[in-house]
Amino acid sequence: MRLFLILMLLSLSLLAAVDAYTSPPFIVRHWSSRLCYDYVDWWSGGHHYEKFRIDKCSNADELVWQQVDGHFGYLKVVGTNGHCLGPWGRSAQPDDDTAIFPHFTCYSSALFTIDDENGYIKHAGGSYVHPYPFNHDKPRWQSDLIIHKDKNINNRFDFVQKNNHNAKVKIMPTPNVSGFWEKITCWLNVHKGELMYSVKVGTSTSSSSTTTHAWEVSFSAAYKIISASAKYSGSFSSTYQQQWHTETTIERRIRIEEEGGTVCIWQWVYTFDQFQDKFTFKALTLLETRSEARPTRIPVGKK
């Protein structure tokens, strides 16, 4: 029985590994210096050493990002049988200026997420990947990547093709998007006069089931995702940019002109789903109906 359980767990882990998303290969190019990173290894005194260091882009080595936990995954060096980049010392909360090295073991501390849109690489501990030295526009020659809690213009990177440095590589796949009318409130047997209600407007995040790090979608990224959607492309409004902030509650009122019947208030909501993470945007797009039946009409956005 014990052997059966072990085999079952092994099979499930193998299936998970097979199903995990892996990005196309890419090289890492520092945004301001236009220098790239390459993998080197050597033996000395019977010990094997590995580095991922700044160099000319013609010498750069490819990485792939392999999804592991929500929007965090391993950065694996292509051609090394799966060696992963990770912080020196294997700490889940590395200190500032901790160097990043390749290792043949992919530890739980070697989880990173990539912001394609803005060019940032973030460690699962909450800090960001930087060139060395910190906050310099040109890294020291053949220096390592480091980790630092701050974020600035000098730790932005491009993710490009090895054989075409002008061609950017899309690391993360496009999230799934859905839109629907969410019921805010309903009143039965209404009377003439005013009715007050509260509505939440803005963005909210929910972590995946396996990580404590919230996933966020920027306004510009959401615009691109929805514009590319066959179903929702005409629904996104330019006014949403002012509403793209942490969810807040506002008070609204409606005036009832006819006695009797039911009045319901509905709000248009978008959800973005990917890797078991969900991001929600509640728009200030409201609809008043005389029925509790959920509306099906997709709103038309303002240009």
PDB file of C-alpha atoms in Angstrom:
ATOM      1  CA  MET A   1       0.000   0.000   0.000  1.00  0.00           C
ATOM      2  CA  ARG A   2       2.815   2.372   0.909  1.00  0.00           C
ATOM      3  CA  LEU A   3       4.596   1.624  -2.371  1.00  0.00           C
ATOM      4  CA  PHE A   4       1.352   2.307  -4.267  1.00  0.00           C
ATOM      5  CA  LEU A   5       0.965   5.717  -2.586  1.00  0.00           C
ATOM      6  CA  ILE A   6       4.572   6.621  -3.344  1.00  0.00           C
ATOM      7  CA  LEU A   7       4.113   5.679  -7.002  1.00  0.00           C
ATOM      8  CA  MET A   8       0.854   7.633  -7.153  1.00  0.00           C
ATOM      9  CA  LEU A   9       2.467  10.766  -5.701  1.00  0.00           C
ATOM     10  CA  LEU A  10       5.390  10.403  -8.081  1.00  0.00           C
ATOM     11  CA  SER A  11       3.002  10.107 -11.027  1.00  0.00           C
ATOM     12  CA  LEU A  12       1.113  13.223  -9.954  1.00  0.00           C
ATOM     13  CA  SER A  13       4.331  15.192  -9.569  1.00  0.00           C
ATOM     14  CA  LEU A  14       5.446  14.100 -13.031  1.00  0.00           C
ATOM     15  CA  LEU A  15       2.100  15.132 -14.503  1.00  0.00           C
ATOM     16  CA  ALA A  16       2.377  18.516 -12.813  1.00  0.00           C
ATOM     17  CA  ALA A  17       5.855  18.947 -14.267  1.00  0.00           C
ATOM     18  CA  VAL A  18       4.621  18.026 -17.739  1.00  0.00           C
ATOM     19  CA  ASP A  19       1.614  20.366 -17.552  1.00  0.00           C
ATOM     20  CA  ALA A  20       3.608  23.342 -16.226  1.00  0.00           C
ATOM     21  CA  TYR A  21       3.873  26.242 -18.649  1.00  0.00           C
ATOM     22  CA  THR A  22       7.356  26.937 -20.020  1.00  0.00           C
ATOM     23  CA  SER A  23       8.120  30.163 -21.862  1.00  0.00           C
ATOM     24  CA  PRO A  24       9.901  30.420 -25.201  1.00  0.00           C
ATOM     25  CA  PRO A  25      13.702  30.765 -24.776  1.00  0.00           C
ATOM     26  CA  PHE A  26      15.049  34.296 -24.368  1.00  0.00           C
ATOM     27  CA  ILE A  27      18.164  36.212 -23.407  1.00  0.00           C
ATOM     28  CA  VAL A  28      18.265  38.908 -20.721  1.00  0.00           C
ATOM     29  CA  ARG A  29      19.447  42.313 -21.940  1.00  0.00           C
ATOM     30  CA  HIS A  30      19.990  45.181 -19.528  1.00  0.00           C
ATOM     31  CA  TRP A  31      17.740  48.043 -20.606  1.00  0.00           C
ATOM     32  CA  SER A  32      20.098  51.032 -20.335  1.00  0.00           C
ATOM     33  CA  SER A  33      23.525  49.496 -21.058  1.00  0.00           C
ATOM     34  CA  ARG A  34      22.274  47.123 -23.798  1.00  0.00           C
ATOM     35  CA  LEU A  35      24.580  44.436 -22.374  1.00  0.00           C
ATOM     36  CA  CYS A  36      23.395  40.857 -21.909  1.00  0.00           C
ATOM     37  CA  TYR A  37      24.003  37.939 -19.542  1.00  0.00           C
ATOM     38  CA  ASP A  38      25.764  34.690 -20.280  1.00  0.00           C
ATOM     39  CA  TYR A  39      26.309  31.403 -18.438  1.00  0.00           C
ATOM     40  CA  VAL A  40      29.850  30.273 -17.592  1.00  0.00           C
ATOM     41  CA  ASP A  41      31.071  27.271 -15.618  1.00  0.00           C
ATOM     42  CA  TRP A  42      34.469  25.901 -14.688  1.00  0.00           C
ATOM     43  CA  TRP A  43      36.244  23.490 -12.357  1.00  0.00           C
ATOM     44  CA  SER A  44      38.812  24.537  -9.764  1.00  0.00           C
ATOM     45  CA  GLY A  45      40.296  22.467  -6.946  1.00  0.00           C
ATOM     46  CA  GLY A  46      37.805  19.700  -7.605  1.00  0.00           C
ATOM     47  CA  HIS A  47      34.822  22.060  -7.286  1.00  0.00           C
ATOM     48  CA  HIS A  48      32.361  23.106  -9.978  1.00  0.00           C
ATOM     49  CA  TYR A  49      31.535  26.819 -10.231  1.00  0.00           C
ATOM     50  CA  GLU A  50      28.771  28.496 -12.225  1.00  0.00           C
ATOM     51  CA  LYS A  51      27.958  32.145 -12.931  1.00  0.00           C
ATOM     52  CA  PHE A  52      25.386  34.106 -14.882  1.00  0.00           C
ATOM     53  CA  ARG A  53      27.226  37.335 -15.651  1.00  0.00           C
ATOM     54  CA  ILE A  54      27.088  40.469 -17.777  1.00  0.00           C
ATOM     55  CA  ASP A  55      28.743  40.186 -21.184  1.00  0.00           C
ATOM     56  CA  LYS A  56      28.395  41.100 -24.837  1.00  0.00           C
ATOM     57  CA  CYS A  57      25.054  40.058 -26.280  1.00  0.00           C
ATOM     58  CA  SER A  58      26.815  37.893 -28.846  1.00  0.00           C
ATOM     59  CA  ASN A  59      27.912  35.670 -25.928  1.00  0.00           C
ATOM     60  CA  ALA A  60      24.530  35.611 -24.181  1.00  0.00           C
ATOM     61  CA  ASP A  61      22.912  32.355 -23.097  1.00  0.00           C
ATOM     62  CA  GLU A  62      19.223  31.630 -23.153  1.00  0.00           C
ATOM     63  CA  LEU A  63      16.849  31.139 -20.249  1.00  0.00           C
ATOM     64  CA  VAL A  64      13.338  29.762 -20.053  1.00  0.00           C
ATOM     65  CA  TRP A  65      10.799  30.605 -17.368  1.00  0.00           C
ATOM     66  CA  GLN A  66       8.972  27.533 -16.033  1.00  0.00           C
ATOM     67  CA  GLN A  67       5.789  28.166 -14.052  1.00  0.00           C
ATOM     68  CA  VAL A  68       5.743  26.552 -10.593  1.00  0.00           C
ATOM     69  CA  ASP A  69       3.561  28.449  -8.133  1.00  0.00           C
ATOM     70  CA  GLY A  70       1.015  30.987  -9.332  1.00  0.00           C
ATOM     71  CA  HIS A  71       2.930  33.593 -11.323  1.00  0.00           C
ATOM     72  CA  PHE A  72       6.269  32.497  -9.876  1.00  0.00           C
ATOM     73  CA  GLY A  73       8.554  29.975 -11.506  1.00  0.00           C
ATOM     74  CA  TYR A  74      12.114  28.876 -12.193  1.00  0.00           C
ATOM     75  CA  LEU A  75      14.547  30.669 -14.485  1.00  0.00           C
ATOM     76  CA  LYS A  76      16.354  27.752 -16.121  1.00  0.00           C
ATOM     77  CA  VAL A  77      19.545  28.051 -18.151  1.00  0.00           C
ATOM     78  CA  VAL A  78      19.065  26.402 -21.543  1.00  0.00           C
ATOM     79  CA  GLY A  79      21.581  23.643 -22.264  1.00  0.00           C
ATOM     80  CA  THR A  80      22.451  22.863 -18.630  1.00  0.00           C
ATOM     81  CA  ASN A  81      19.939  20.069 -17.958  1.00  0.00           C
ATOM     82  CA  GLY A  82      17.726  22.424 -15.986  1.00  0.00           C
ATOM     83  CA  HIS A  83      20.095  24.457 -13.789  1.00  0.00           C
ATOM     84  CA  CYS A  84      18.155  27.285 -12.094  1.00  0.00           C
ATOM     85  CA  LEU A  85      19.067  30.832 -11.130  1.00  0.00           C
ATOM     86  CA  GLY A  86      18.685  31.477  -7.424  1.00  0.00           C
ATOM     87  CA  PRO A  87      19.956  33.718  -4.619  1.00  0.00           C
ATOM     88  CA  TRP A  88      23.269  32.869  -2.971  1.00  0.00           C
ATOM     89  CA  GLY A  89      22.613  31.087   0.321  1.00  0.00           C
ATOM     90  CA  ARG A  90      19.218  29.780  -0.853  1.00  0.00           C
ATOM     91  CA  SER A  91      17.321  32.204   1.378  1.00  0.00           C
ATOM     92  CA  ALA A  92      13.616  32.706   0.727  1.00  0.00           C
ATOM     93  CA  GLN A  93      14.082  36.312   1.924  1.00  0.00           C
ATOM     94  CA  PRO A  94      17.540  37.279   0.624  1.00  0.00           C
ATOM     95  CA  ASP A  95      19.201  40.462   1.883  1.00  0.00           C
ATOM     96  CA  ASP A  96      19.898  43.417  -0.375  1.00  0.00           C
ATOM     97  CA  ASP A  97      22.862  42.902  -2.740  1.00  0.00           C
ATOM     98  CA  THR A  98      22.650  39.098  -2.531  1.00  0.00           C
ATOM     99  CA  ALA A  99      24.153  37.681  -5.735  1.00  0.00           C
ATOM    100  CA  ILE A 100      22.259  35.333  -8.051  1.00  0.00           C
ATOM    101  CA  PHE A 101      23.956  32.145  -9.257  1.00  0.00           C
ATOM    102  CA  PRO A 102      22.949  29.116 -11.341  1.00  0.00           C
ATOM    103  CA  HIS A 103      22.614  25.831  -9.451  1.00  0.00           C
ATOM    104  CA  PHE A 104      21.868  22.290 -10.570  1.00  0.00           C
ATOM    105  CA  THR A 105      19.103  22.088  -7.936  1.00  0.00           C
ATOM    106  CA  CYS A 106      15.983  24.234  -8.289  1.00  0.00           C
ATOM    107  CA  TYR A 107      15.305  25.205  -4.688  1.00  0.00           C
ATOM    108  CA  SER A 108      12.044  26.705  -3.446  1.00  0.00           C
ATOM    109  CA  SER A 109      13.969  29.964  -2.950  1.00  0.00           C
ATOM    110  CA  ALA A 110      14.680  30.124  -6.705  1.00  0.00           C
ATOM    111  CA  LEU A 111      11.236  31.407  -7.712  1.00  0.00           C
ATOM    112  CA  PHE A 112      10.871  34.532  -9.843  1.00  0.00           C
ATOM    113  CA  THR A 113       8.140  36.266 -11.805  1.00  0.00           C
ATOM    114  CA  ILE A 114       8.629  38.423 -14.894  1.00  0.00           C
ATOM    115  CA  ASP A 115       6.834  41.663 -15.716  1.00  0.00           C
ATOM    116  CA  ASP A 116       6.949  41.605 -19.530  1.00  0.00           C
ATOM    117  CA  GLU A 117       5.355  45.003 -19.867  1.00  0.00           C
ATOM    118  CA  ASN A 118       7.780  46.980 -17.697  1.00  0.00           C
ATOM    119  CA  GLY A 119      10.871  44.771 -17.815  1.00  0.00           C
ATOM    120  CA  TYR A 120      11.199  43.820 -14.148  1.00  0.00           C
ATOM    121  CA  ILE A 121      12.170  40.470 -12.637  1.00  0.00           C
ATOM    122  CA  LYS A 122      10.830  39.929  -9.121  1.00  0.00           C
ATOM    123  CA  HIS A 123      11.937  37.340  -6.572  1.00  0.00           C
ATOM    124  CA  ALA A 124       9.301  35.457  -4.571  1.00  0.00           C
ATOM    125  CA  GLY A 125      10.658  37.085  -1.406  1.00  0.00           C
ATOM    126  CA  GLY A 126       9.387  40.444  -2.670  1.00  0.00           C
ATOM    127  CA  SER A 127      12.675  41.986  -3.868  1.00  0.00           C
ATOM    128  CA  TYR A 128      13.754  42.725  -7.432  1.00  0.00           C
ATOM    129  CA  VAL A 129      16.588  41.557  -9.661  1.00  0.00           C
ATOM    130  CA  HIS A 130      19.230  44.220 -10.445  1.00  0.00           C
ATOM    131  CA  PRO A 131      22.538  44.463 -12.232  1.00  0.00           C
ATOM    132  CA  TYR A 132      25.617  45.097 -10.098  1.00  0.00           C
ATOM    133  CA  PRO A 133      26.364  47.634  -8.706  1.00  0.00           C
ATOM    134  CA  PHE A 134      22.930  48.681  -7.482  1.00  0.00           C
ATOM    135  CA  ASN A 135      21.293  51.595  -9.309  1.00  0.00           C
ATOM    136  CA  HIS A 136      23.999  52.049 -11.943  1.00  0.00           C
ATOM    137  CA  ASP A 137      23.101  52.553 -15.582  1.00  0.00           C
ATOM    138  CA  LYS A 138      26.051  50.397 -16.675  1.00  0.00           C
ATOM    139  CA  PRO A 139      26.851  47.154 -14.804  1.00  0.00           C
ATOM    140  CA  ARG A 140      30.406  46.276 -13.844  1.00  0.00           C
ATOM    141  CA  TRP A 141      31.957  44.076 -16.529  1.00  0.00           C
ATOM    142  CA  GLN A 142      31.271  40.344 -15.992  1.00  0.00           C
ATOM    143  CA  SER A 143      29.397  41.076 -12.753  1.00  0.00           C
ATOM    144  CA  ASP A 144      26.514  39.016 -11.379  1.00  0.00           C
ATOM    145  CA  LEU A 145      22.861  39.820 -11.052  1.00  0.00           C
ATOM    146  CA  ILE A 146      21.847  40.812  -7.523  1.00  0.00           C
ATOM    147  CA  ILE A 147      18.664  41.134  -5.474  1.00  0.00           C
ATOM    148  CA  HIS A 148      17.466  44.385  -3.894  1.00  0.00           C
ATOM    149  CA  LYS A 149      14.147  45.428  -2.370  1.00  0.00           C
ATOM    150  CA  ASP A 150      13.969  48.705  -4.310  1.00  0.00           C
ATOM    151  CA  LYS A 151      12.927  49.221  -7.916  1.00  0.00           C
ATOM    152  CA  ASN A 152      14.256  51.867 -10.308  1.00  0.00           C
ATOM    153  CA  ILE A 153      14.860  52.577 -13.987  1.00  0.00           C
ATOM    154  CA  ASN A 154      18.275  50.880 -13.865  1.00  0.00           C
ATOM    155  CA  ASN A 155      16.915  47.424 -13.036  1.00  0.00           C
ATOM    156  CA  ARG A 156      14.774  47.127 -16.140  1.00  0.00           C
ATOM    157  CA  PHE A 157      15.535  44.413 -18.673  1.00  0.00           C
ATOM    158  CA  ASP A 158      14.512  43.419 -22.173  1.00  0.00           C
ATOM    159  CA  PHE A 159      13.734  39.778 -22.939  1.00  0.00           C
ATOM    160  CA  VAL A 160      14.761  39.204 -26.536  1.00  0.00           C
ATOM    161  CA  GLN A 161      15.581  36.484 -29.030  1.00  0.00           C
ATOM    162  CA  LYS A 162      19.150  35.211 -29.075  1.00  0.00           C
ATOM    163  CA  ASN A 163      19.498  35.583 -32.841  1.00  0.00           C
ATOM    164  CA  ASN A 164      17.504  38.803 -33.153  1.00  0.00           C
ATOM    165  CA  HIS A 165      18.041  41.308 -30.369  1.00  0.00           C
ATOM    166  CA  ASN A 166      15.325  43.569 -31.790  1.00  0.00           C
ATOM    167  CA  ALA A 167      12.653  40.889 -31.354  1.00  0.00           C
ATOM    168  CA  LYS A 168      11.133  40.811 -27.885  1.00  0.00           C
ATOM    169  CA  VAL A 169      10.000  37.493 -26.422  1.00  0.00           C
ATOM    170  CA  LYS A 170       6.629  37.314 -24.669  1.00  0.00           C
ATOM    171  CA  ILE A 171       7.372  35.416 -21.469  1.00  0.00           C
ATOM    172  CA  MET A 172       3.897  35.187 -19.958  1.00  0.00           C
ATOM    173  CA  PRO A 173       0.942  33.885 -21.990  1.00  0.00           C
ATOM    174  CA  THR A 174      -2.153  36.050 -22.370  1.00  0.00           C
ATOM    175  CA  PRO A 175      -4.507  35.650 -19.371  1.00  0.00           C
ATOM    176  CA  ASN A 176      -8.121  34.580 -19.784  1.00  0.00           C
ATOM    177  CA  VAL A 177     -10.609  37.435 -19.443  1.00  0.00           C
ATOM    178  CA  SER A 178     -14.328  37.371 -18.755  1.00  0.00           C
ATOM    179  CA  GLY A 179     -16.907  40.090 -18.214  1.00  0.00           C
ATOM    180  CA  PHE A 180     -20.286  39.914 -16.507  1.00  0.00           C
ATOM    181  CA  TRP A 181     -22.974  41.938 -14.760  1.00  0.00           C
ATOM    182  CA  GLU A 182     -22.784  41.533 -10.992  1.00  0.00           C
ATOM    183  CA  LYS A 183     -25.869  42.226  -8.906  1.00  0.00           C
ATOM    184  CA  ILE A 184     -25.338  45.067  -6.429  1.00  0.00           C
ATOM    185  CA  THR A 185     -28.804  45.172  -4.881  1.00  0.00           C
ATOM    186  CA  CYS A 186     -32.514  44.712  -5.594  1.00  0.00           C
ATOM    187  CA  TRP A 187     -35.574  46.326  -4.068  1.00  0.00           C
ATOM    188  CA  LEU A 188     -39.025  44.760  -4.182  1.00  0.00           C
ATOM    189  CA  ASN A 189     -42.333  46.663  -4.317  1.00  0.00           C
ATOM    190  CA  VAL A 190     -40.633  50.044  -4.598  1.00  0.00           C
ATOM    191  CA  HIS A 191     -42.195  53.437  -3.882  1.00  0.00           C
ATOM    192  CA  LYS A 192     -41.614  56.811  -5.468  1.00  0.00           C
ATOM    193  CA  GLY A 193     -38.635  58.681  -4.091  1.00  0.00           C
ATOM    194  CA  GLU A 194     -34.883  58.130  -3.771  1.00  0.00           C
ATOM    195  CA  LEU A 195     -33.001  54.963  -2.909  1.00  0.00           C
ATOM    196  CA  MET A 196     -29.385  54.828  -1.718  1.00  0.00           C
ATOM    197  CA  TYR A 197     -26.887  52.053  -2.304  1.00  0.00           C
ATOM    198  CA  SER A 198     -23.136  51.394  -2.022  1.00  0.00           C
ATOM    199  CA  VAL A 199     -20.923  50.063  -4.794  1.00  0.00           C
ATOM    200  CA  LYS A 200     -17.251  49.039  -4.841  1.00  0.00           C
ATOM    201  CA  VAL A 201     -15.179  50.437  -7.705  1.00  0.00           C
ATOM    202  CA  GLY A 202     -11.590  49.549  -8.599  1.00  0.00           C
ATOM    203  CA  THR A 203      -9.247  46.591  -8.592  1.00  0.00           C
ATOM    204  CA  SER A 204      -8.864  43.720  -6.183  1.00  0.00           C
ATOM    205  CA  THR A 205      -6.553  40.719  -6.238  1.00  0.00           C
ATOM    206  CA  SER A 206      -6.827  37.220  -4.915  1.00  0.00           C
ATOM    207  CA  SER A 207      -3.747  35.084  -4.480  1.00  0.00           C
ATOM    208  CA  SER A 208      -3.452  31.637  -5.941  1.00  0.00           C
ATOM    209  CA  SER A 209      -4.092  28.681  -3.681  1.00  0.00           C
ATOM    210  CA  THR A 210      -0.360  28.078  -3.258  1.00  0.00           C
ATOM    211  CA  THR A 211       1.287  31.475  -2.892  1.00  0.00           C
ATOM    212  CA  THR A 212       0.856  34.570  -0.752  1.00  0.00           C
ATOM    213  CA  HIS A 213       1.876  36.950  -3.540  1.00  0.00           C
ATOM    214  CA  ALA A 214      -0.948  38.866  -5.175  1.00  0.00           C
ATOM    215  CA  TRP A 215      -1.001  39.079  -8.963  1.00  0.00           C
ATOM    216  CA  GLU A 216      -1.820  42.416 -10.572  1.00  0.00           C
ATOM    217  CA  VAL A 217      -2.813  43.509 -14.069  1.00  0.00           C
ATOM    218  CA  SER A 218      -2.027  47.098 -15.087  1.00  0.00           C
ATOM    219  CA  PHE A 219      -4.494  49.279 -16.968  1.00  0.00           C
ATOM    220  CA  SER A 220      -2.383  49.213 -20.135  1.00  0.00           C
ATOM    221  CA  ALA A 221      -2.025  45.421 -19.987  1.00  0.00           C
ATOM    222  CA  ALA A 222      -5.774  45.020 -19.419  1.00  0.00           C
ATOM    223  CA  TYR A 223      -6.481  47.298 -22.377  1.00  0.00           C
ATOM    224  CA  LYS A 224      -4.340  45.099 -24.650  1.00  0.00           C
ATOM    225  CA  ILE A 225      -5.889  41.870 -23.346  1.00  0.00           C
ATOM    226  CA  ILE A 226      -9.485  43.045 -23.749  1.00  0.00           C
ATOM    227  CA  SER A 227      -8.842  44.733 -27.101  1.00  0.00           C
ATOM    228  CA  ALA A 228      -7.583  41.389 -28.412  1.00  0.00           C
ATOM    229  CA  SER A 229     -10.686  39.565 -27.147  1.00  0.00           C
ATOM    230  CA  ALA A 230     -13.239  38.730 -29.829  1.00  0.00           C
ATOM    231  CA  LYS A 231     -16.056  38.923 -27.289  1.00  0.00           C
ATOM    232  CA  TYR A 232     -15.146  41.953 -25.161  1.00  0.00           C
ATOM    233  CA  SER A 233     -13.028  44.133 -27.472  1.00  0.00           C
ATOM    234  CA  GLY A 234     -15.656  46.883 -27.727  1.00  0.00           C
ATOM    235  CA  SER A 235     -16.493  46.999 -24.030  1.00  0.00           C
ATOM    236  CA  PHE A 236     -13.378  48.600 -22.558  1.00  0.00           C
ATOM    237  CA  SER A 237     -13.670  52.308 -21.767  1.00  0.00           C
ATOM    238  CA  SER A 238     -10.966  54.985 -21.615  1.00  0.00           C
ATOM    239  CA  THR A 239     -12.613  56.251 -18.410  1.00  0.00           C
ATOM    240  CA  TYR A 240     -11.506  53.069 -16.636  1.00  0.00           C
ATOM    241  CA  GLN A 241      -7.971  54.432 -16.304  1.00  0.00           C
ATOM    242  CA  GLN A 242      -9.121  56.819 -13.547  1.00  0.00           C
ATOM    243  CA  GLN A 243     -10.876  53.905 -11.833  1.00  0.00           C
ATOM    244  CA  TRP A 244      -7.839  51.581 -12.008  1.00  0.00           C
ATOM    245  CA  HIS A 245      -6.912  51.809  -8.324  1.00  0.00           C
ATOM    246  CA  THR A 246      -7.375  49.779  -5.183  1.00  0.00           C
ATOM    247  CA  GLU A 247     -11.033  49.029  -4.636  1.00  0.00           C
ATOM    248  CA  THR A 248     -13.000  51.755  -2.829  1.00  0.00           C
ATOM    249  CA  THR A 249     -16.645  52.086  -1.832  1.00  0.00           C
ATOM    250  CA  ILE A 250     -18.803  54.921  -3.125  1.00  0.00           C
ATOM    251  CA  GLU A 251     -22.399  55.905  -2.409  1.00  0.00           C
ATOM    252  CA  ARG A 252     -24.949  56.280  -5.206  1.00  0.00           C
ATOM    253  CA  ARG A 253     -28.647  57.095  -5.391  1.00  0.00           C
ATOM    254  CA  ILE A 254     -31.438  56.540  -7.866  1.00  0.00           C
ATOM    255  CA  ARG A 255     -34.832  58.174  -8.200  1.00  0.00           C
ATOM    256  CA  ILE A 256     -37.928  56.001  -8.461  1.00  0.00           C
ATOM    257  CA  GLU A 257     -40.676  57.531 -10.606  1.00  0.00           C
ATOM    258  CA  GLU A 258     -43.099  54.576 -10.729  1.00  0.00           C
ATOM    259  CA  GLU A 259     -44.761  52.802  -7.820  1.00  0.00           C
ATOM    260  CA  GLY A 260     -44.434  49.050  -7.391  1.00  0.00           C
ATOM    261  CA  GLY A 261     -42.373  46.346  -8.979  1.00  0.00           C
ATOM    262  CA  THR A 262     -38.726  45.407  -8.650  1.00  0.00           C
ATOM    263  CA  VAL A 263     -35.651  47.556  -9.238  1.00  0.00           C
ATOM    264  CA  CYS A 264     -32.164  46.026  -9.484  1.00  0.00           C
ATOM    265  CA  ILE A 265     -28.740  47.631  -9.847  1.00  0.00           C
ATOM    266  CA  TRP A 266     -25.990  45.785 -11.753  1.00  0.00           C
ATOM    267  CA  GLN A 267     -22.282  46.516 -12.117  1.00  0.00           C
ATOM    268  CA  TRP A 268     -19.987  45.493 -14.993  1.00  0.00           C
ATOM    269  CA  VAL A 269     -17.018  43.416 -13.757  1.00  0.00           C
ATOM    270  CA  TYR A 270     -13.935  41.990 -15.489  1.00  0.00           C
ATOM    271  CA  THR A 271     -11.948  39.057 -14.159  1.00  0.00           C
ATOM    272  CA  PHE A 272      -8.528  37.977 -15.393  1.00  0.00           C
ATOM    273  CA  ASP A 273      -7.448  34.395 -14.676  1.00  0.00           C
ATOM    274  CA  GLN A 274      -4.073  32.734 -15.091  1.00  0.00           C
ATOM    275  CA  PHE A 275      -2.067  30.051 -13.236  1.00  0.00           C
ATOM    276  CA  GLN A 276      -4.813  29.826 -10.562  1.00  0.00           C
ATOM    277  CA  ASP A 277      -4.441  33.560  -9.867  1.00  0.00           C
ATOM    278  CA  LYS A 278      -7.363  35.941 -10.310  1.00  0.00           C
ATOM    279  CA  PHE A 279      -7.466  39.721 -10.724  1.00  0.00           C
ATOM    280  CA  THR A 280     -10.768  41.622 -10.648  1.00  0.00           C
ATOM    281  CA  PHE A 281     -11.756  45.076 -11.879  1.00  0.00           C
ATOM    282  CA  LYS A 282     -15.142  46.518 -10.911  1.00  0.00           C
ATOM    283  CA  ALA A 283     -16.084  49.351 -13.257  1.00  0.00           C
ATOM    284  CA  LEU A 284     -18.274  52.348 -12.567  1.00  0.00           C
ATOM    285  CA  THR A 285     -20.531  51.047 -15.323  1.00  0.00           C
ATOM    286  CA  LEU A 286     -23.939  50.541 -13.743  1.00  0.00           C
ATOM    287  CA  LEU A 287     -27.252  49.324 -15.107  1.00  0.00           C
ATOM    288  CA  GLU A 288     -30.744  49.679 -13.644  1.00  0.00           C
ATOM    289  CA  THR A 289     -33.313  47.000 -14.498  1.00  0.00           C
ATOM    290  CA  ARG A 290     -36.879  46.176 -13.517  1.00  0.00           C
ATOM    291  CA  SER A 291     -36.124  42.482 -13.186  1.00  0.00           C
ATOM    292  CA  GLU A 292     -33.853  40.199 -11.154  1.00  0.00           C
ATOM    293  CA  ALA A 293     -32.790  38.430 -14.356  1.00  0.00           C
ATOM    294  CA  ARG A 294     -29.093  38.985 -15.047  1.00  0.00           C
ATOM    295  CA  PRO A 295     -28.529  41.252 -18.082  1.00  0.00           C
ATOM    296  CA  THR A 296     -26.736  39.689 -21.044  1.00  0.00           C
ATOM    297  CA  ARG A 297     -25.900  42.768 -23.108  1.00  0.00           C
ATOM    298  CA  ILE A 298     -22.184  43.603 -23.130  1.00  0.00           C
ATOM    299  CA  PRO A 299     -21.704  47.356 -22.573  1.00  0.00           C
ATOM    300  CA  VAL A 300     -20.091  49.560 -25.224  1.00  0.00           C
ATOM    301  CA  GLY A 301     -17.002  51.353 -23.932  1.00  0.00           C
ATOM    302  CA  LYS A 302     -16.146  55.020 -24.410  1.00  0.00           C
ATOM    303  CA  LYS A 303     -13.156  55.753 -26.639  1.00  0.00           C
TER     304      LYS A 303
END
